[in-house]
Tab-separated table of C-alpha atoms and ligand atoms in Angstrom:
chain	number	residue	atom	x	y	z
A	146	MET	CA	54.998	-29.721	22.539
A	147	ARG	CA	52.566	-29.433	25.433
A	148	LEU	CA	49.643	-31.785	25.848
A	149	GLY	CA	46.457	-30.650	27.577
A	150	ALA	CA	44.356	-33.244	29.379
A	151	ILE	CA	40.891	-33.112	30.911
A	152	GLU	CA	39.276	-35.823	32.973
A	153	ALA	CA	35.670	-34.681	33.089
A	154	GLY	CA	33.743	-36.265	35.959
A	155	GLY	CA	30.300	-35.780	37.404
A	156	THR	CA	31.704	-34.348	40.632
A	157	LYS	CA	35.071	-32.953	39.591
A	158	MET	CA	37.113	-31.892	36.603
A	159	VAL	CA	40.812	-32.715	36.658
A	160	LEU	CA	42.907	-30.663	34.249
A	161	GLY	CA	46.538	-31.329	33.435
A	162	VAL	CA	49.349	-30.209	31.187
A	163	PHE	CA	51.973	-32.765	30.162
A	164	SER	CA	55.181	-32.742	28.142
A	165	GLN	CA	55.458	-34.902	25.033
A	166	SER	CA	57.034	-37.607	27.197
A	167	LEU	CA	54.043	-37.397	29.593
A	168	LYS	CA	55.863	-35.530	32.346
A	169	GLU	CA	53.322	-33.552	34.361
A	170	LEU	CA	53.845	-29.791	34.099
A	171	ALA	CA	50.685	-28.406	35.721
A	172	ARG	CA	47.435	-29.644	37.220
A	173	THR	CA	44.278	-28.343	38.846
A	174	THR	CA	40.993	-29.775	40.071
A	175	LEU	CA	37.656	-27.953	39.839
A	176	SER	CA	34.187	-28.873	41.047
A	177	THR	CA	31.703	-29.824	38.359
A	178	THR	CA	28.701	-27.562	38.787
A	179	VAL	CA	26.919	-26.181	35.728
A	180	PRO	CA	28.619	-25.603	32.361
A	181	GLU	CA	28.190	-21.792	32.552
A	182	GLU	CA	30.324	-21.777	35.682
A	183	THR	CA	32.720	-24.715	35.219
A	184	ILE	CA	33.662	-24.330	31.539
A	185	PRO	CA	35.013	-20.725	31.798
A	186	GLN	CA	37.193	-21.832	34.753
A	187	MET	CA	38.552	-24.701	32.667
A	188	VAL	CA	39.242	-22.488	29.655
A	189	SER	CA	40.952	-19.974	31.909
A	190	PHE	CA	43.319	-22.704	33.204
A	191	PHE	CA	44.396	-23.520	29.646
A	192	ASN	CA	44.756	-19.822	28.842
A	193	GLN	CA	47.241	-19.610	31.707
A	194	HIS	CA	48.930	-22.867	30.627
A	195	PRO	CA	48.747	-22.919	26.814
A	196	VAL	CA	48.775	-26.309	25.097
A	197	ASP	CA	49.309	-27.509	21.519
A	198	ALA	CA	46.670	-30.238	21.613
A	199	LEU	CA	43.927	-31.335	23.994
A	200	GLY	CA	42.495	-34.704	25.013
A	201	ILE	CA	39.198	-35.037	26.883
A	202	ALA	CA	38.299	-38.152	28.871
A	203	THR	CA	34.699	-37.644	29.847
A	204	PHE	CA	31.884	-39.180	31.838
A	205	GLY	CA	29.229	-40.588	29.551
A	206	PRO	CA	27.152	-41.204	27.758
A	207	VAL	CA	28.764	-39.147	25.038
A	208	ASN	CA	28.245	-39.148	21.287
A	209	LEU	CA	31.340	-40.790	19.774
A	210	ARG	CA	29.764	-41.775	16.499
A	211	ALA	CA	32.258	-40.913	13.748
A	212	GLY	CA	30.847	-38.375	11.307
A	213	SER	CA	27.934	-37.339	13.520
A	214	PRO	CA	27.312	-33.560	13.488
A	215	THR	CA	27.054	-33.696	17.277
A	216	PHE	CA	30.185	-35.809	17.815
A	217	GLY	CA	31.632	-35.087	21.254
A	218	THR	CA	28.320	-33.958	22.774
A	219	ILE	CA	27.201	-35.269	26.169
A	220	LEU	CA	24.032	-37.353	25.846
A	221	ASN	CA	21.355	-38.445	28.264
A	222	THR	CA	23.065	-37.898	31.642
A	223	PRO	CA	21.370	-37.565	35.036
A	224	LYS	CA	23.474	-34.379	35.370
A	225	LEU	CA	20.740	-32.437	33.619
A	226	ALA	CA	22.718	-29.202	33.163
A	227	TRP	CA	25.200	-31.166	31.002
A	228	GLN	CA	22.684	-32.927	28.795
A	229	ARG	CA	23.372	-32.171	25.115
A	230	TYR	CA	26.413	-30.110	26.098
A	231	PRO	CA	28.822	-29.874	23.112
A	232	LEU	CA	31.982	-30.608	25.095
A	233	LEU	CA	34.366	-31.216	22.188
A	234	GLU	CA	33.167	-28.291	20.087
A	235	THR	CA	33.383	-25.903	23.035
A	236	PHE	CA	37.050	-26.641	23.681
A	237	GLU	CA	37.971	-26.805	20.000
A	238	GLU	CA	36.579	-23.298	19.584
A	239	ALA	CA	37.907	-21.895	22.851
A	240	LEU	CA	41.485	-23.185	22.523
A	241	GLY	CA	41.840	-23.560	18.755
A	242	VAL	CA	44.083	-26.637	19.005
A	243	PRO	CA	43.603	-30.216	17.760
A	244	THR	CA	41.254	-31.875	20.268
A	245	ALA	CA	40.145	-35.461	20.820
A	246	VAL	CA	37.474	-36.913	23.075
A	247	ASP	CA	36.694	-40.367	24.431
A	248	THR	CA	35.047	-41.866	27.494
A	249	ASP	CA	36.934	-41.672	30.797
A	250	VAL	CA	37.147	-45.455	30.900
A	251	ASN	CA	38.349	-45.841	27.318
A	252	ALA	CA	41.031	-43.249	28.045
A	253	ALA	CA	41.996	-45.173	31.176
A	254	ALA	CA	42.194	-48.427	29.186
A	255	LEU	CA	44.446	-46.658	26.686
A	256	ALA	CA	46.785	-45.278	29.357
A	257	GLU	CA	47.036	-48.631	31.129
A	258	SER	CA	47.748	-50.366	27.812
A	259	VAL	CA	50.441	-47.913	26.752
A	260	LEU	CA	52.018	-47.052	30.097
A	261	GLY	CA	50.519	-49.125	32.894
A	262	ALA	CA	49.391	-52.542	34.048
A	263	ALA	CA	48.470	-53.800	30.549
A	264	ARG	CA	51.602	-52.458	28.899
A	265	GLY	CA	52.514	-54.459	25.826
A	266	LEU	CA	49.101	-56.142	25.552
A	267	LYS	CA	46.696	-55.462	22.698
A	268	ASN	CA	43.489	-56.380	24.544
A	269	CYS	CA	42.669	-54.834	27.880
A	270	LEU	CA	39.439	-54.143	29.674
A	271	TYR	CA	39.319	-51.399	32.288
A	272	PHE	CA	36.456	-51.220	34.777
A	273	THR	CA	35.735	-48.473	37.263
A	274	VAL	CA	33.525	-49.169	40.261
A	275	GLY	CA	32.516	-45.984	42.028
A	276	THR	CA	29.430	-43.793	41.972
A	277	GLY	CA	28.782	-45.378	38.595
A	278	ILE	CA	30.234	-48.423	36.884
A	279	GLY	CA	31.807	-48.240	33.457
A	280	GLY	CA	34.216	-50.133	31.282
A	281	GLY	CA	36.623	-49.183	28.516
A	282	LEU	CA	37.841	-51.697	25.976
A	283	TYR	CA	41.153	-51.613	24.146
A	284	ALA	CA	40.960	-54.374	21.551
A	285	GLU	CA	43.606	-55.353	19.005
A	286	GLY	CA	45.360	-52.069	19.699
A	287	ASN	CA	42.315	-49.802	19.301
A	288	LEU	CA	39.712	-48.313	21.610
A	289	VAL	CA	36.288	-49.757	20.877
A	290	HIS	CA	33.417	-47.365	20.103
A	291	GLY	CA	31.076	-49.243	17.808
A	292	LEU	CA	27.536	-47.925	17.752
A	293	MET	CA	28.340	-45.390	20.470
A	294	HIS	CA	30.632	-46.835	23.132
A	295	PRO	CA	30.265	-49.884	25.357
A	296	GLU	CA	28.100	-49.500	28.489
A	297	TRP	CA	29.454	-52.186	30.764
A	298	GLY	CA	27.671	-50.774	33.800
A	299	HIS	CA	24.331	-51.733	32.300
A	300	VAL	CA	25.134	-55.325	31.465
A	301	LEU	CA	22.445	-57.437	33.137
A	302	LEU	CA	23.262	-59.954	35.827
A	303	THR	CA	21.659	-62.474	38.123
A	304	ARG	CA	20.527	-61.135	41.476
A	305	HIS	CA	21.853	-63.037	44.484
A	306	GLU	CA	18.908	-64.761	46.124
A	307	GLU	CA	19.948	-63.501	49.557
A	308	ASP	CA	20.449	-59.896	48.434
A	309	PRO	CA	18.267	-57.667	50.650
A	310	LEU	CA	18.029	-55.294	47.691
A	311	LEU	CA	15.190	-56.607	45.537
A	312	ARG	CA	15.771	-54.158	42.707
A	313	GLY	CA	19.015	-52.410	41.749
A	314	VAL	CA	19.349	-48.626	41.969
A	315	CYS	CA	19.522	-48.062	38.182
A	316	PRO	CA	16.361	-46.269	37.051
A	317	TYR	CA	16.442	-48.145	33.732
A	318	HIS	CA	17.148	-51.752	34.730
A	319	PRO	CA	16.038	-53.827	37.707
A	320	ASN	CA	19.176	-55.999	37.620
A	321	CYS	CA	22.205	-54.369	35.981
A	322	VAL	CA	25.775	-54.166	37.282
A	323	GLU	CA	25.535	-50.491	38.227
A	324	GLY	CA	22.209	-51.090	39.936
A	325	PHE	CA	23.634	-53.856	42.152
A	326	ALA	CA	27.332	-53.078	42.576
A	327	SER	CA	27.898	-49.295	42.428
A	328	GLY	CA	28.751	-47.330	45.588
A	329	PRO	CA	25.180	-45.936	45.782
A	330	SER	CA	23.706	-49.458	45.536
A	331	MET	CA	25.743	-50.477	48.591
A	332	GLN	CA	24.567	-47.386	50.434
A	333	LYS	CA	20.938	-48.191	49.587
A	334	ARG	CA	21.322	-51.841	50.578
A	335	TRP	CA	23.107	-51.353	53.909
A	336	GLY	CA	22.162	-47.803	54.870
A	337	ILE	CA	25.778	-46.602	55.150
A	338	PRO	CA	28.277	-45.441	52.525
A	339	ALA	CA	30.423	-48.192	50.949
A	340	ARG	CA	33.547	-46.658	52.459
A	341	GLU	CA	32.139	-47.161	55.975
A	342	LEU	CA	31.155	-50.790	55.533
A	343	PRO	CA	33.330	-52.880	57.917
A	344	ASP	CA	35.934	-55.211	56.380
A	345	GLU	CA	34.193	-58.372	57.559
A	346	HIS	CA	30.703	-57.283	56.438
A	347	ARG	CA	28.911	-59.777	54.169
A	348	GLY	CA	28.232	-56.872	51.825
A	349	TRP	CA	31.715	-57.416	50.400
A	350	ASP	CA	30.891	-61.023	49.485
A	351	LEU	CA	27.811	-59.817	47.656
A	352	GLU	CA	29.815	-57.082	45.928
A	353	ALA	CA	32.389	-59.648	44.832
A	354	TYR	CA	29.635	-61.925	43.537
A	355	TYR	CA	28.339	-59.167	41.251
A	356	LEU	CA	31.738	-57.941	40.066
A	357	ALA	CA	32.732	-61.541	39.370
A	358	GLN	CA	29.672	-61.901	37.120
A	359	LEU	CA	30.814	-58.789	35.278
A	360	CYS	CA	34.344	-60.175	34.854
A	361	SER	CA	33.181	-63.615	33.797
A	362	ASN	CA	30.745	-62.124	31.261
A	363	ALA	CA	33.515	-59.877	29.939
A	364	LEU	CA	35.910	-62.792	29.618
A	365	MET	CA	33.363	-64.812	27.659
A	366	ALA	CA	32.173	-61.898	25.492
A	367	VAL	CA	35.345	-60.075	24.468
A	368	SER	CA	38.243	-62.207	25.697
A	369	PRO	CA	40.459	-59.466	27.134
A	370	GLU	CA	44.070	-60.421	27.928
A	371	VAL	CA	43.715	-58.709	31.297
A	372	ILE	CA	40.917	-57.125	33.336
A	373	LEU	CA	41.754	-54.058	35.420
A	374	ILE	CA	39.375	-52.818	38.127
A	375	GLY	CA	39.740	-49.354	39.621
A	376	GLY	CA	37.356	-46.840	41.217
A	377	GLY	CA	36.603	-45.760	44.780
A	378	VAL	CA	34.896	-48.978	45.872
A	379	MET	CA	38.066	-50.969	45.037
A	380	HIS	CA	39.852	-49.191	47.894
A	381	GLN	CA	38.374	-51.974	49.999
A	382	GLN	CA	41.463	-54.164	50.455
A	383	GLY	CA	39.835	-57.571	50.585
A	384	LEU	CA	37.509	-57.071	47.623
A	385	LEU	CA	39.744	-57.906	44.659
A	386	PRO	CA	40.796	-61.351	46.011
A	387	LYS	CA	37.117	-62.170	46.603
A	388	VAL	CA	36.246	-61.116	43.038
A	389	ARG	CA	38.959	-63.420	41.668
A	390	GLU	CA	37.731	-66.320	43.788
A	391	GLU	CA	34.110	-65.849	42.698
A	392	ALA	CA	35.057	-65.356	39.053
A	393	LEU	CA	36.915	-68.644	39.029
A	394	LYS	CA	33.793	-70.339	40.414
A	395	LEU	CA	31.610	-68.790	37.721
A	396	ILE	CA	34.010	-69.675	34.893
A	397	ASN	CA	33.743	-73.200	36.319
A	398	GLY	CA	36.579	-74.714	34.329
A	399	TYR	CA	35.116	-73.769	30.955
A	400	ILE	CA	38.226	-71.896	29.783
A	401	ASP	CA	41.153	-74.254	29.399
A	402	GLN	CA	43.695	-73.850	32.185
A	403	GLU	CA	46.469	-73.371	29.642
A	404	GLN	CA	44.633	-70.375	28.181
A	405	LEU	CA	43.605	-68.689	31.393
A	406	PRO	CA	46.315	-67.060	33.515
A	407	PRO	CA	46.059	-67.354	37.326
A	408	MET	CA	43.336	-64.965	38.538
A	409	GLU	CA	45.984	-62.993	40.507
A	410	GLU	CA	47.467	-62.029	37.136
A	411	TYR	CA	44.217	-61.788	35.206
A	412	ILE	CA	41.950	-59.576	37.347
A	413	ILE	CA	44.226	-56.875	38.719
A	414	SER	CA	44.404	-53.273	39.869
A	415	PRO	CA	45.302	-50.555	37.384
A	416	ALA	CA	48.886	-49.318	37.783
A	417	LEU	CA	48.223	-45.644	37.063
A	418	TRP	CA	45.036	-45.198	39.080
A	419	PRO	CA	43.755	-42.630	40.069
A	420	ASP	CA	45.474	-40.935	37.111
A	421	SER	CA	44.658	-43.524	34.430
A	422	GLY	CA	41.927	-41.319	32.917
A	423	LEU	CA	43.964	-38.111	32.953
A	424	LEU	CA	47.027	-39.783	31.411
A	425	GLY	CA	44.722	-41.371	28.836
A	426	ALA	CA	43.452	-37.897	27.990
A	427	ALA	CA	47.052	-36.760	27.476
A	428	LEU	CA	47.586	-39.708	25.114
A	429	LEU	CA	44.419	-38.723	23.239
A	430	ALA	CA	45.876	-35.214	22.898
A	431	LYS	CA	49.016	-36.735	21.412
A	432	GLN	CA	46.896	-38.652	18.892
A	433	ALA	CA	44.968	-35.477	18.017
A	434	TRP	CA	48.266	-33.687	17.440
A	435	ARG	CA	49.560	-36.442	15.158
A	436	GLN	CA	46.312	-36.432	13.173
A	437	ARG	CA	46.025	-32.637	12.936
A	438	PRO	CA	45.324	-31.257	9.482
A	439	LYS	CA	48.695	-30.253	8.044
A	440	ALA	CA	49.045	-26.909	6.251
A	441	LYS	CA	49.351	-27.392	2.488
A	442	PRO	CA	52.770	-26.430	1.099
A	443	ALA	CA	52.724	-23.213	-0.940
A	444	PRO	CA	52.306	-23.898	-4.663
B	747	ADP	P1	33.296	-41.307	41.251
B	747	ADP	O1	32.767	-42.618	40.790
B	747	ADP	O2	32.233	-40.404	41.780
B	747	ADP	O3	34.203	-40.650	40.273
B	747	ADP	P2	34.975	-42.790	43.091
B	747	ADP	O4	35.553	-43.659	42.027
B	747	ADP	O5	35.917	-42.269	44.136
B	747	ADP	O6	34.215	-41.544	42.530
B	747	ADP	O7	33.840	-43.649	43.825
B	747	ADP	C1	33.069	-43.163	44.866
B	747	ADP	C2	32.459	-44.360	45.612
B	747	ADP	O8	33.511	-45.136	46.188
B	747	ADP	C3	31.540	-43.965	46.746
B	747	ADP	O9	30.369	-44.751	46.678
B	747	ADP	C4	32.336	-44.326	48.008
B	747	ADP	O10	31.497	-44.735	49.088
B	747	ADP	C5	33.208	-45.454	47.546
B	747	ADP	N1	34.455	-45.511	48.314
B	747	ADP	C6	35.344	-44.535	48.497
B	747	ADP	N2	36.358	-44.939	49.303
B	747	ADP	C7	36.091	-46.217	49.640
B	747	ADP	C8	36.742	-47.179	50.452
B	747	ADP	N3	37.864	-46.919	51.094
B	747	ADP	N4	36.188	-48.412	50.549
B	747	ADP	C9	35.055	-48.686	49.895
B	747	ADP	N5	34.372	-47.820	49.136
B	747	ADP	C10	34.877	-46.590	49.001
B	748	ZN	ZN1	21.233	-50.025	34.285
């Protein structure tokens, strides 16, 4: 059995084919432009590399409301050409195989829980900190969708009083996580891309302060057994230790020491990154295959 996997991102689409045991058989990366151009290229890849089931890990927001007639459709994204795009339906029709869809971060949380840094745990929270900020939650062995799916990037936080940025970059909220801690927020605040900010720059302390608020809020709200943080901004070597240090300050002894593991074990890097999302998509394909409608036996 061959599993097809798509990690659909705002800038690129990563497509993969995996064996049942998750061995990679083929892969390609395409630029995300407009659906009329990108989708036929994606379908053509899977025509050349046929699969038995497909999993899609997509940027959001996406309609994941069970039973909705537009399940699997992209919602209100700043990528206007993709607004209302019926991603799931398009691939179901084009490939004719069982297909599943979830958010990129939920897929990543799934892959890390099954194969990666949260292996063996039933509660794992996966954050990505890049152009946007998102979080996927695997709770009691299931991915959480709820009303739609969690939007961790838009959790509100307290602005640092010395932050030169008076308002975050999110058009919806003056003080949300994405507005204050995404790559673009750092660029706006300091005038250079996050990747060019020197190691000793105080911008990293501010970044850690915001990500620590996110982690502390997550700990208090959903009690994950581990928090994983990936994404381009986390390439900065010194950032994760600063986040742990700040988070411990914010938790301020409230969680009993016997309950809380050392921060070095609690807030950690994903093991499969940058492939967490793609491998999660392959696992979604496996689930879609298992849940496929079975042909009725002849009477
Ligand atoms: P995307 O979120 O678009 O999928 P990434 O997760 O790679 O992509 O995040 C891109 C962001 O990460 C950009 O804002 C970029 O400046 C930042 N970034 C990339 N590399 C580094 C680095 N080495 N150190 C800090 N920030 C980085
Ligand atoms: Zn916001």
